[in-house]
Amino acid sequence: MKIFKTCILATLVGLGGCGGDTQTVKTTTEPTPEQPAELPAPPPFNPTDAENIALVPSPVETEKALVAAGIDTRLSSLIPDRTLDMDVADLDQAALRSGVVLADMLLTVKTAEKEELLAYLSKIRVGMKQLRGGKDIDATLRDMTERIRADSVSRGELLKEFDELSGAVIPELEFNGNDRVVPLIEAGSWVEGANLVSRAVKEKGDSTSADQLLKQPAVVDYFSRYVKKEGDRAPEAITKQLVESLDALHGLAKKTDPLTMEDIDTVILVTDNVLKLL
């Protein structure tokens, strides 16, 4: 009986008959369709990866887009009077505020008064020290300050240097091993930049240029993933406001129709709401 069962099993799996006088049983089986290979899981989201950092538009790109759109508003005139304490103990706040001030400096470098630029650099130096950016970045900012004070550098040269500062120098800093700092600096800069650009578009009264300047779904996705990944490390009220604001911006970025002036008002509103948290 045991031999019989073994023969049946062998036949069912297409191995032929068992030994002895039994005849070989030929079987025909339908070919098994190939199963698609299981795709590997995507790597964990790392906000400090170079490919993610590169998503955030540089000030040079933003400035070129503004010129191409015919927007000649002095962005410095749109920056509200506010006092941002850069020496704040909360490092998340210090990073976000540093990003906001960095955007103000970068986007107004060609039109801001000398004293305004010096004030921005002074605040960024305080922020970098608070975030433990290191001696090298402090020396770089001090050198920039001295050259601006001495009128020994052109605004065009400064724009390029500030662009490198935000796009390469600061993202490469280790900040004492705190990997939250760079994405938060970027977030502060991007929100402030979107706010100022939206205000400039509104002041011009023509939204036809807004798509090129504000429709950046990849950037919104980047920050949305970051908030979802790190949201439990921030107060619930702040996370909720960030998620709501990013959802609104994501919806506008995905629009197939051109942005309207009402959309511009929405961008101003939601970015204002985030900036008020600072």
C-alpha positions as semicolon CSV with decimal commas, in nm:
position;residue;x (nm);y (nm);z (nm)
1;M;0,000;0,000;0,000
2;K;0,283;0,233;0,083
3;I;0,447;0,165;-0,256
4;F;0,112;0,230;-0,429
5;K;0,068;0,564;-0,259
6;T;0,422;0,662;-0,348
7;C;0,364;0,571;-0,714
8;I;0,043;0,777;-0,724
9;L;0,224;1,076;-0,572
10;A;0,511;1,041;-0,820
11;T;0,269;1,023;-1,110
12;L;0,076;1,330;-0,993
13;V;0,390;1,539;-0,982
14;G;0,503;1,415;-1,325
15;L;0,799;1,204;-1,213
16;G;0,690;0,883;-1,397
17;G;0,615;0,540;-1,244
18;C;0,789;0,352;-0,966
19;G;1,035;0,070;-1,017
20;G;0,920;-0,285;-1,093
21;D;0,714;-0,411;-1,383
22;T;0,486;-0,112;-1,392
23;Q;0,476;0,079;-1,717
24;T;0,586;0,437;-1,732
25;V;0,288;0,666;-1,726
26;K;0,318;0,960;-1,958
27;T;0,144;1,270;-1,848
28;T;0,086;1,597;-2,014
29;T;0,064;1,907;-1,801
30;E;-0,025;2,256;-1,895
31;P;0,270;2,491;-1,857
32;T;0,244;2,690;-1,540
33;P;0,219;3,058;-1,617
34;E;0,514;3,249;-1,483
35;Q;0,433;3,454;-1,179
36;P;0,551;3,812;-1,195
37;A;0,853;3,870;-0,976
38;E;0,765;4,043;-0,654
39;L;0,891;4,397;-0,661
40;P;1,127;4,492;-0,381
41;A;0,992;4,727;-0,119
42;P;1,086;5,090;-0,179
43;P;1,372;5,216;0,037
44;P;1,277;5,408;0,351
45;F;1,221;5,776;0,287
46;N;1,532;5,970;0,377
47;P;1,477;6,346;0,362
48;T;1,851;6,413;0,362
49;D;1,919;6,216;0,041
50;A;2,075;6,435;-0,227
51;E;1,792;6,354;-0,471
52;N;1,536;6,482;-0,221
53;I;1,736;6,791;-0,131
54;A;1,772;6,873;-0,501
55;L;1,392;6,890;-0,536
56;V;1,373;7,224;-0,358
57;P;1,418;7,506;-0,612
58;S;1,731;7,716;-0,574
59;P;1,707;8,094;-0,538
60;V;1,877;8,133;-0,875
61;E;1,604;7,922;-1,038
62;T;1,335;8,118;-0,856
63;E;1,487;8,451;-0,955
64;K;1,507;8,346;-1,320
65;A;1,144;8,233;-1,311
66;L;1,035;8,566;-1,163
67;V;1,219;8,758;-1,434
68;A;1,075;8,534;-1,707
69;A;0,728;8,590;-1,565
70;G;0,775;8,966;-1,582
71;I;0,740;9,008;-1,206
72;D;0,959;9,297;-1,098
73;T;0,811;9,351;-0,752
74;R;1,070;9,410;-0,483
75;L;1,014;9,101;-0,273
76;S;1,180;9,274;0,020
77;S;0,880;9,508;0,032
78;L;0,651;9,206;0,084
79;I;0,835;9,066;0,386
80;P;0,628;9,143;0,697
81;D;0,779;9,300;1,004
82;R;0,837;9,018;1,247
83;T;1,082;8,926;1,516
84;L;1,224;8,577;1,488
85;D;1,438;8,478;1,785
86;M;1,716;8,268;1,633
87;D;1,862;8,178;1,972
88;V;1,556;7,970;2,059
89;A;1,621;7,653;2,260
90;D;1,396;7,435;2,043
91;L;1,624;7,322;1,759
92;D;1,331;7,246;1,526
93;Q;1,215;7,606;1,564
94;A;1,569;7,732;1,515
95;A;1,602;7,533;1,192
96;L;1,267;7,649;1,051
97;R;1,338;8,012;1,140
98;S;1,685;7,990;0,987
99;G;1,521;7,866;0,668
100;V;1,275;8,155;0,663
101;V;1,550;8,415;0,707
102;L;1,765;8,237;0,449
103;A;1,481;8,264;0,195
104;D;1,432;8,633;0,274
105;M;1,801;8,695;0,214
106;L;1,826;8,483;-0,100
107;L;1,517;8,621;-0,270
108;T;1,599;8,986;-0,199
109;V;1,976;8,985;-0,246
110;K;1,962;9,202;-0,560
111;T;1,727;9,466;-0,423
112;A;1,765;9,470;-0,043
113;E;1,949;9,751;0,130
114;K;2,296;9,671;0,258
115;E;2,184;9,689;0,620
116;E;1,901;9,445;0,547
117;L;2,144;9,190;0,405
118;L;2,377;9,234;0,701
119;A;2,085;9,181;0,939
120;Y;1,987;8,861;0,758
121;L;2,342;8,727;0,773
122;S;2,366;8,810;1,141
123;K;2,048;8,613;1,215
124;I;2,162;8,317;1,007
125;R;2,495;8,311;1,191
126;V;2,310;8,295;1,522
127;G;2,088;8,019;1,386
128;M;2,383;7,815;1,259
129;K;2,558;7,845;1,595
130;Q;2,243;7,738;1,777
131;L;2,213;7,439;1,543
132;R;2,583;7,356;1,590
133;G;2,669;7,400;1,227
134;G;3,039;7,429;1,306
135;K;3,325;7,674;1,269
136;D;3,352;7,652;0,890
137;I;3,001;7,779;0,818
138;D;3,048;8,056;1,073
139;A;3,372;8,162;0,904
140;T;3,197;8,160;0,564
141;L;2,913;8,379;0,690
142;R;3,158;8,614;0,864
143;D;3,355;8,653;0,540
144;M;3,036;8,733;0,349
145;T;2,945;8,991;0,612
146;E;3,283;9,164;0,589
147;R;3,274;9,180;0,207
148;I;2,920;9,320;0,202
149;R;3,014;9,579;0,462
150;A;3,317;9,680;0,254
151;D;3,117;9,687;-0,075
152;S;3,373;9,448;-0,223
153;V;3,126;9,202;-0,374
154;S;2,854;9,255;-0,635
155;R;2,494;9,150;-0,583
156;G;2,522;8,907;-0,874
157;E;2,821;8,741;-0,709
158;L;2,635;8,729;-0,380
159;L;2,337;8,561;-0,542
160;K;2,562;8,282;-0,670
161;E;2,734;8,247;-0,333
162;F;2,405;8,241;-0,145
163;D;2,272;7,985;-0,391
164;E;2,570;7,759;-0,320
165;L;2,527;7,824;0,051
166;S;2,167;7,703;0,053
167;G;2,198;7,428;-0,207
168;A;2,533;7,272;-0,123
169;V;2,711;7,410;0,184
170;I;2,433;7,394;0,445
171;P;2,291;7,055;0,329
172;E;2,640;6,905;0,371
173;L;2,669;7,013;0,735
174;E;2,624;6,742;0,997
175;F;2,466;6,963;1,267
176;N;2,600;6,740;1,542
177;G;2,428;6,434;1,396
178;N;2,077;6,586;1,397
179;D;1,934;6,472;1,061
180;R;1,615;6,678;1,108
181;V;1,792;7,011;1,068
182;V;1,847;7,024;0,690
183;P;1,488;6,928;0,591
184;L;1,350;7,180;0,839
185;I;1,573;7,459;0,708
186;E;1,455;7,371;0,358
187;A;1,093;7,364;0,470
188;G;1,120;7,710;0,623
189;S;1,284;7,846;0,308
190;W;1,035;7,688;0,072
191;V;0,724;7,800;0,263
192;E;0,855;8,155;0,291
193;G;0,953;8,158;-0,076
194;A;0,611;8,031;-0,186
195;N;0,447;8,295;0,030
196;L;0,653;8,582;-0,112
197;V;0,618;8,466;-0,473
198;S;0,240;8,432;-0,430
199;R;0,221;8,784;-0,288
200;A;0,422;8,913;-0,584
201;V;0,186;8,740;-0,829
202;K;-0,114;8,885;-0,646
203;E;0,037;9,233;-0,652
204;K;0,090;9,203;-1,028
205;G;-0,276;9,101;-1,059
206;D;-0,209;8,834;-1,321
207;S;-0,201;8,464;-1,235
208;T;-0,086;8,343;-1,578
209;S;0,273;8,316;-1,456
210;A;0,181;8,135;-1,135
211;D;0,192;7,781;-1,274
212;Q;0,563;7,791;-1,350
213;L;0,640;7,950;-1,014
214;L;0,411;7,760;-0,780
215;K;0,312;7,425;-0,932
216;Q;0,577;7,205;-0,774
217;P;0,409;6,874;-0,682
218;A;0,739;6,690;-0,628
219;V;0,844;6,944;-0,367
220;V;0,508;6,922;-0,189
221;D;0,531;6,542;-0,193
222;Y;0,879;6,562;-0,043
223;F;0,768;6,770;0,253
224;S;0,444;6,574;0,294
225;R;0,639;6,250;0,328
226;Y;0,873;6,416;0,574
227;V;0,587;6,541;0,792
228;K;0,423;6,199;0,790
229;K;0,755;6,033;0,878
230;E;0,846;6,274;1,156
231;G;0,504;6,405;1,260
232;D;0,497;6,221;1,590
233;R;0,800;6,419;1,703
234;A;0,617;6,751;1,684
235;P;0,318;6,882;1,881
236;E;-0,010;6,752;1,740
237;A;-0,146;7,100;1,666
238;I;0,159;7,188;1,456
239;T;0,154;6,858;1,267
240;K;-0,218;6,899;1,196
241;Q;-0,166;7,249;1,057
242;L;0,127;7,136;0,843
243;V;-0,066;6,841;0,699
244;E;-0,369;7,058;0,617
245;S;-0,150;7,322;0,452
246;L;0,048;7,068;0,250
247;D;-0,271;6,893;0,140
248;A;-0,407;7,224;0,011
249;L;-0,082;7,302;-0,171
250;H;-0,070;6,949;-0,312
251;G;-0,418;6,988;-0,457
252;L;-0,320;7,311;-0,629
253;A;0,007;7,166;-0,757
254;K;-0,181;6,878;-0,920
255;K;-0,437;7,100;-1,094
256;T;-0,451;7,051;-1,468
257;D;-0,615;7,390;-1,519
258;P;-0,412;7,709;-1,477
259;L;-0,401;7,858;-1,129
260;T;-0,648;8,137;-1,065
261;M;-0,622;8,442;-0,842
262;E;-0,838;8,253;-0,591
263;D;-0,574;7,979;-0,591
264;I;-0,306;8,240;-0,526
265;D;-0,505;8,362;-0,226
266;T;-0,517;8,002;-0,100
267;V;-0,139;7,966;-0,125
268;I;-0,092;8,291;0,067
269;L;-0,339;8,180;0,334
270;V;-0,199;7,832;0,396
271;T;0,165;7,945;0,395
272;D;0,074;8,230;0,629
273;N;-0,081;7,975;0,864
274;V;0,242;7,774;0,871
275;L;0,461;8,081;0,921
276;K;0,247;8,194;1,213
277;L;0,347;7,874;1,394
278;L;0,701;8,008;1,414
